[in-house]
Amino acid sequence: MERIVFLERNTIQANFRRPKFAHEWIEYGETFADQVAERVNGASIVISNKLSLREAELSEAPELKLIAIAATGSDCVDLNYCRTRGIAVCNVRGYAVNAVPEHVLMLILALRRNLLAYREDVQRGSWQLSKQFCLLTHELRDIKGSTLGIIGYGSIGRSVARLGQALEMCVLLAERQNADIVRDGRTSFQEVLRQSDIITLHCPLTEETRNLLGHAEFEMMKRDALLINTARGGLIEDAALIEALQKGVIAGAGLDALREEPPRDGNPLLDLNLPNLIITPHVAWASNEATQILANQVIDNIESFITGKPRNLLN
């Protein structure tokens, strides 16, 4: 009988059906770092989300044979150690191909139409004192005809591209930052930064992509460009972004991810009070529809592994 331990049940607001094989199901609403080793002990299958699962924790689980990540990102799991131990690791894919792109579009529209600034004006009473029927205190920009630069072209990046094309935007697909050759259909990383009115990030956080955008990259961008990040906070150098926003190097940013989540010890980006900075609490993926697809896929992954037909493996 398999012993399945779900370490972070409360992170997924969806119904999980039980696997169709003999098993013991143990779930914890939350698990803190100092509880991981004890809770994975004796488990043959672990379902995790954002918890760090490294050698120190996994060495306490000698019977563990599968980690089913209830997310796409895998930077929280030590894949190399799992490989040496023979622990399979799988993730979920494609579940947020509608949710995240819609969130991206929401952030783009809110920033291009200065939604927060106008809302603040109305709340402050500025419209009520206007001499005209409308209040034109902030620039308004259409997105039709603008250039959308996409960095990271997986399933979500492709979905964002389709939305951009449907809205008659010019879509550029970025080549990898230090690539020697620019593939057909791609544009060099630097040219995407220079040409785009909006840059949106959809790449994983790896050693190659960590701090992908810093001072030099922001200087390449247009002064009226927007940056959207619904991927990983570590893709951006926080200090460089703060300076770019404060000095007008770029026009605005919409973020759904920070370096540390939740930011219990704060984050300098959260201290900014700027109408051209929108930060949402890592919820782009979390529509009702997307979370249910995710939950179903986690169990599908586990069942496939047990029947000898593993899917969505990362190692």
Short mmCIF file of C-alpha atoms in Angstrom, two decimals:
data_model
loop_
_atom_site.label_atom_id
_atom_site.label_comp_id
_atom_site.label_asym_id
_atom_site.label_seq_id
_atom_site.Cartn_x
_atom_site.Cartn_y
_atom_site.Cartn_z
CA MET A 1 0.00 0.00 0.00
CA GLU A 2 1.26 3.44 -0.93
CA ARG A 3 1.48 6.15 1.70
CA ILE A 4 0.69 9.54 0.14
CA VAL A 5 1.56 12.64 2.15
CA PHE A 6 0.20 15.99 0.93
CA LEU A 7 2.30 18.67 2.62
CA GLU A 8 0.48 21.86 1.54
CA ARG A 9 -3.18 21.07 0.98
CA ASN A 10 -4.39 24.61 1.68
CA THR A 11 -2.38 26.04 -1.20
CA ILE A 12 -4.76 24.45 -3.71
CA GLN A 13 -8.40 25.49 -3.46
CA ALA A 14 -9.85 22.60 -5.44
CA ASN A 15 -11.23 19.10 -4.93
CA PHE A 16 -8.75 16.22 -5.07
CA ARG A 17 -10.19 12.84 -5.99
CA ARG A 18 -8.44 9.89 -4.41
CA PRO A 19 -6.16 7.68 -6.54
CA LYS A 20 -7.57 4.42 -7.86
CA PHE A 21 -5.18 2.12 -6.03
CA ALA A 22 -4.73 1.00 -2.45
CA HIS A 23 -3.24 3.84 -0.45
CA GLU A 24 -3.14 5.76 2.79
CA TRP A 25 -3.83 9.48 2.32
CA ILE A 26 -2.40 11.97 4.82
CA GLU A 27 -2.74 15.70 4.27
CA TYR A 28 -1.57 18.78 6.12
CA GLY A 29 -3.03 22.22 5.53
CA GLU A 30 0.35 23.86 5.97
CA THR A 31 3.81 22.49 6.59
CA PHE A 32 6.69 24.62 7.80
CA ALA A 33 10.32 24.01 6.96
CA ASP A 34 11.16 22.45 10.30
CA GLN A 35 8.27 19.98 9.94
CA VAL A 36 9.11 18.58 6.51
CA ALA A 37 11.62 15.89 7.51
CA GLU A 38 9.28 14.38 10.10
CA ARG A 39 6.24 14.42 7.83
CA VAL A 40 7.88 12.85 4.78
CA ASN A 41 9.32 10.02 6.86
CA GLY A 42 7.54 6.81 5.85
CA ALA A 43 5.94 8.33 2.74
CA SER A 44 6.26 6.63 -0.63
CA ILE A 45 4.62 9.54 -2.47
CA VAL A 46 4.80 13.21 -1.49
CA ILE A 47 2.62 15.96 -2.94
CA SER A 48 4.23 19.36 -2.53
CA ASN A 49 3.87 22.85 -3.92
CA LYS A 50 6.38 25.49 -2.87
CA LEU A 51 8.14 23.80 0.06
CA SER A 52 11.88 23.38 -0.22
CA LEU A 53 12.69 19.67 -0.59
CA ARG A 54 16.45 19.24 -0.44
CA GLU A 55 18.79 16.49 0.69
CA ALA A 56 18.38 17.40 4.36
CA GLU A 57 14.64 16.77 4.20
CA LEU A 58 14.56 13.95 1.67
CA SER A 59 17.24 11.91 3.41
CA GLU A 60 14.63 11.35 6.14
CA ALA A 61 12.34 9.58 3.65
CA PRO A 62 14.03 6.30 2.70
CA GLU A 63 10.83 4.84 1.20
CA LEU A 64 10.07 7.86 -1.00
CA LYS A 65 9.81 7.07 -4.70
CA LEU A 66 7.76 9.95 -6.15
CA ILE A 67 7.43 13.69 -5.54
CA ALA A 68 4.34 15.05 -7.29
CA ILE A 69 4.73 18.82 -7.50
CA ALA A 70 1.34 20.55 -7.55
CA ALA A 71 2.76 23.33 -9.71
CA THR A 72 4.89 23.78 -12.81
CA GLY A 73 7.98 25.33 -11.22
CA SER A 74 10.46 22.83 -9.84
CA ASP A 75 13.19 25.08 -8.39
CA CYS A 76 12.00 24.13 -4.89
CA VAL A 77 13.06 20.48 -5.34
CA ASP A 78 16.65 19.23 -5.51
CA LEU A 79 16.34 17.33 -8.77
CA ASN A 80 19.98 16.22 -8.77
CA TYR A 81 19.68 14.61 -5.35
CA CYS A 82 16.41 12.95 -6.36
CA ARG A 83 18.11 11.56 -9.43
CA THR A 84 20.90 10.00 -7.40
CA ARG A 85 18.37 8.55 -4.95
CA GLY A 86 16.08 7.21 -7.66
CA ILE A 87 13.20 9.46 -6.57
CA ALA A 88 11.02 10.41 -9.54
CA VAL A 89 9.77 14.01 -9.69
CA CYS A 90 6.83 15.14 -11.80
CA ASN A 91 5.00 18.43 -12.17
CA VAL A 92 1.76 19.72 -13.65
CA ARG A 93 1.70 21.46 -17.00
CA GLY A 94 -0.63 23.57 -19.05
CA TYR A 95 -3.26 23.96 -16.34
CA ALA A 96 -3.01 27.77 -16.30
CA VAL A 97 -2.87 28.40 -20.05
CA ASN A 98 -5.98 30.56 -19.75
CA ALA A 99 -5.64 31.91 -16.20
CA VAL A 100 -2.12 33.36 -16.39
CA PRO A 101 -2.47 34.97 -19.84
CA GLU A 102 -5.73 36.61 -18.73
CA HIS A 103 -3.94 37.97 -15.65
CA VAL A 104 -1.14 39.26 -17.89
CA LEU A 105 -3.69 41.02 -20.08
CA MET A 106 -5.38 42.52 -17.01
CA LEU A 107 -2.08 43.97 -15.80
CA ILE A 108 -1.24 45.34 -19.25
CA LEU A 109 -4.62 47.03 -19.62
CA ALA A 110 -4.57 48.43 -16.08
CA LEU A 111 -1.15 49.98 -16.63
CA ARG A 112 -1.69 51.24 -20.18
CA ARG A 113 -4.97 52.88 -19.13
CA ASN A 114 -3.56 54.15 -15.81
CA LEU A 115 -6.35 52.44 -13.92
CA LEU A 116 -4.91 52.84 -10.41
CA ALA A 117 -4.05 56.51 -10.91
CA TYR A 118 -7.54 57.34 -12.16
CA ARG A 119 -9.15 55.36 -9.34
CA GLU A 120 -7.09 57.37 -6.86
CA ASP A 121 -8.13 60.63 -8.52
CA VAL A 122 -11.81 59.73 -8.19
CA GLN A 123 -11.41 58.66 -4.57
CA ARG A 124 -9.56 61.90 -3.82
CA GLY A 125 -12.38 63.97 -5.32
CA SER A 126 -10.46 65.35 -8.29
CA TRP A 127 -13.15 64.42 -10.83
CA GLN A 128 -15.81 66.08 -8.76
CA LEU A 129 -13.87 69.35 -8.99
CA SER A 130 -13.15 69.09 -12.70
CA LYS A 131 -14.29 71.90 -14.99
CA GLN A 132 -14.94 69.37 -17.75
CA PHE A 133 -17.11 66.28 -17.99
CA CYS A 134 -13.98 64.06 -17.92
CA LEU A 135 -10.74 64.16 -16.01
CA LEU A 136 -7.64 63.77 -18.18
CA THR A 137 -4.84 63.75 -15.63
CA HIS A 138 -2.94 60.68 -16.85
CA GLU A 139 -1.88 59.31 -20.20
CA LEU A 140 -4.13 56.70 -21.82
CA ARG A 141 -2.67 54.23 -24.31
CA ASP A 142 -4.30 51.61 -26.53
CA ILE A 143 -2.66 48.22 -26.84
CA LYS A 144 -3.65 47.64 -30.47
CA GLY A 145 -0.59 48.17 -32.64
CA SER A 146 1.86 48.01 -29.74
CA THR A 147 4.72 45.52 -29.61
CA LEU A 148 4.56 42.67 -27.10
CA GLY A 149 7.85 40.97 -26.28
CA ILE A 150 7.55 37.46 -24.82
CA ILE A 151 10.47 35.96 -22.91
CA GLY A 152 9.79 32.25 -22.39
CA TYR A 153 7.74 30.42 -24.98
CA GLY A 154 6.21 27.43 -23.26
CA SER A 155 2.48 26.74 -23.14
CA ILE A 156 1.71 29.96 -21.27
CA GLY A 157 3.96 32.06 -23.46
CA ARG A 158 2.20 30.64 -26.53
CA SER A 159 -1.20 31.45 -25.06
CA VAL A 160 -0.08 35.03 -24.31
CA ALA A 161 1.12 35.31 -27.90
CA ARG A 162 -2.28 34.23 -29.20
CA LEU A 163 -4.02 36.82 -27.03
CA GLY A 164 -1.64 39.51 -28.23
CA GLN A 165 -2.19 38.60 -31.87
CA ALA A 166 -5.97 38.55 -31.37
CA LEU A 167 -5.71 42.12 -30.06
CA GLU A 168 -3.63 43.08 -33.12
CA MET A 169 -0.40 43.53 -31.24
CA CYS A 170 2.94 42.86 -32.87
CA VAL A 171 4.36 39.85 -31.03
CA LEU A 172 8.11 39.23 -30.70
CA LEU A 173 9.47 35.97 -29.30
CA ALA A 174 12.77 36.41 -27.51
CA GLU A 175 15.72 34.14 -28.14
CA ARG A 176 17.67 33.06 -25.06
CA GLN A 177 19.77 35.84 -23.59
CA ASN A 178 23.22 34.58 -24.57
CA ALA A 179 22.31 32.41 -27.53
CA ASP A 180 24.86 32.15 -30.35
CA ILE A 181 22.16 31.60 -32.98
CA VAL A 182 18.74 33.24 -33.30
CA ARG A 183 16.23 30.58 -34.30
CA ASP A 184 13.65 31.08 -37.03
CA GLY A 185 10.65 32.94 -35.66
CA ARG A 186 12.66 34.41 -32.79
CA THR A 187 14.21 37.82 -32.20
CA SER A 188 17.42 38.35 -30.30
CA PHE A 189 16.99 38.99 -26.59
CA GLN A 190 18.47 42.46 -26.81
CA GLU A 191 16.31 43.48 -29.77
CA VAL A 192 13.16 42.34 -27.99
CA LEU A 193 14.09 44.61 -25.08
CA ARG A 194 14.75 47.53 -27.42
CA GLN A 195 11.66 47.17 -29.60
CA SER A 196 8.91 46.10 -27.21
CA ASP A 197 6.31 48.36 -25.65
CA ILE A 198 5.51 45.57 -23.21
CA ILE A 199 7.82 42.80 -21.97
CA THR A 200 6.21 39.76 -20.33
CA LEU A 201 8.19 37.01 -18.60
CA HIS A 202 7.21 33.33 -18.82
CA CYS A 203 10.47 31.46 -18.27
CA PRO A 204 11.46 29.19 -15.38
CA LEU A 205 13.88 30.31 -12.69
CA THR A 206 17.22 28.61 -13.29
CA GLU A 207 20.84 29.62 -12.77
CA GLU A 208 20.80 30.91 -16.35
CA THR A 209 17.68 33.05 -15.87
CA ARG A 210 18.25 34.32 -12.32
CA ASN A 211 18.47 38.14 -12.39
CA LEU A 212 17.67 38.03 -16.10
CA LEU A 213 16.65 41.69 -16.04
CA GLY A 214 18.93 44.14 -14.28
CA HIS A 215 20.20 47.68 -14.75
CA ALA A 216 21.70 47.03 -18.21
CA GLU A 217 18.53 45.38 -19.51
CA PHE A 218 16.24 48.14 -18.23
CA GLU A 219 18.46 50.73 -19.94
CA MET A 220 17.86 48.91 -23.24
CA MET A 221 14.08 49.19 -22.89
CA LYS A 222 11.91 52.02 -24.15
CA ARG A 223 11.20 54.80 -21.66
CA ASP A 224 7.46 54.13 -22.07
CA ALA A 225 7.74 50.34 -21.86
CA LEU A 226 5.96 48.11 -19.34
CA LEU A 227 7.32 45.00 -17.63
CA ILE A 228 4.99 42.14 -16.64
CA ASN A 229 6.22 39.23 -14.51
CA THR A 230 3.84 36.39 -13.66
CA ALA A 231 6.64 33.80 -13.54
CA ARG A 232 9.27 33.99 -10.76
CA GLY A 233 10.45 36.98 -8.73
CA GLY A 234 14.09 35.95 -9.02
CA LEU A 235 14.06 36.74 -12.74
CA ILE A 236 14.32 40.44 -11.89
CA GLU A 237 16.88 42.37 -9.84
CA ASP A 238 14.65 44.20 -7.37
CA ALA A 239 16.97 47.17 -6.84
CA ALA A 240 17.33 47.68 -10.57
CA LEU A 241 13.56 47.61 -11.09
CA ILE A 242 12.97 50.07 -8.26
CA GLU A 243 15.48 52.48 -9.73
CA ALA A 244 14.00 52.06 -13.22
CA LEU A 245 10.52 52.92 -11.94
CA GLN A 246 11.61 55.81 -9.77
CA LYS A 247 13.80 57.41 -12.42
CA GLY A 248 11.41 56.82 -15.32
CA VAL A 249 13.71 54.39 -17.12
CA ILE A 250 10.58 52.34 -17.84
CA ALA A 251 6.94 53.39 -17.56
CA GLY A 252 5.56 50.73 -15.23
CA ALA A 253 5.50 47.17 -14.00
CA GLY A 254 2.95 44.53 -13.09
CA LEU A 255 4.22 41.74 -10.84
CA ASP A 256 2.59 38.56 -9.58
CA ALA A 257 5.77 37.11 -8.08
CA LEU A 258 8.45 38.24 -5.63
CA ARG A 259 11.75 36.70 -4.61
CA GLU A 260 10.47 35.48 -1.26
CA GLU A 261 6.86 34.33 -0.95
CA PRO A 262 5.11 35.18 1.20
CA PRO A 263 7.26 38.28 1.85
CA ARG A 264 7.11 37.94 5.63
CA ASP A 265 10.28 39.98 6.06
CA GLY A 266 9.09 42.61 3.61
CA ASN A 267 10.34 43.54 0.17
CA PRO A 268 11.45 46.98 -0.99
CA LEU A 269 9.04 46.78 -3.93
CA LEU A 270 6.16 46.64 -1.46
CA ASP A 271 7.32 49.92 0.06
CA LEU A 272 6.79 51.81 -3.18
CA ASN A 273 3.61 53.81 -3.53
CA LEU A 274 3.46 54.23 -7.26
CA PRO A 275 0.37 54.09 -9.50
CA ASN A 276 2.52 52.53 -12.25
CA LEU A 277 3.43 49.52 -10.11
CA ILE A 278 0.86 46.78 -9.54
CA ILE A 279 1.73 43.82 -7.33
CA THR A 280 -0.64 40.88 -6.92
CA PRO A 281 0.01 38.01 -4.45
CA HIS A 282 0.99 35.19 -6.83
CA VAL A 283 -2.58 34.49 -7.90
CA ALA A 284 -2.35 34.64 -11.70
CA TRP A 285 -2.60 30.85 -11.87
CA ALA A 286 -5.38 30.44 -9.31
CA SER A 287 -8.70 30.71 -11.11
CA ASN A 288 -11.31 28.14 -10.10
CA GLU A 289 -11.03 26.47 -13.47
CA ALA A 290 -7.23 26.30 -13.47
CA THR A 291 -6.90 24.95 -9.93
CA GLN A 292 -9.32 22.12 -10.65
CA ILE A 293 -7.37 21.15 -13.76
CA LEU A 294 -4.22 21.21 -11.62
CA ALA A 295 -5.74 18.98 -8.93
CA ASN A 296 -6.92 16.46 -11.51
CA GLN A 297 -3.53 16.38 -13.17
CA VAL A 298 -1.67 15.76 -9.89
CA ILE A 299 -3.70 12.61 -9.31
CA ASP A 300 -3.37 11.57 -12.97
CA ASN A 301 0.43 11.88 -12.60
CA ILE A 302 0.45 9.72 -9.49
CA GLU A 303 -1.77 7.04 -11.02
CA SER A 304 0.33 6.95 -14.18
CA PHE A 305 3.49 6.48 -12.14
CA ILE A 306 2.03 3.62 -10.12
CA THR A 307 0.83 1.84 -13.26
CA GLY A 308 4.32 2.01 -14.74
CA LYS A 309 3.58 4.75 -17.28
CA PRO A 310 5.10 7.87 -15.65
CA ARG A 311 4.31 11.24 -17.18
CA ASN A 312 5.49 14.83 -16.75
CA LEU A 313 8.77 13.62 -15.26
CA LEU A 314 11.49 16.18 -14.55
CA ASN A 315 14.38 13.82 -13.84
#
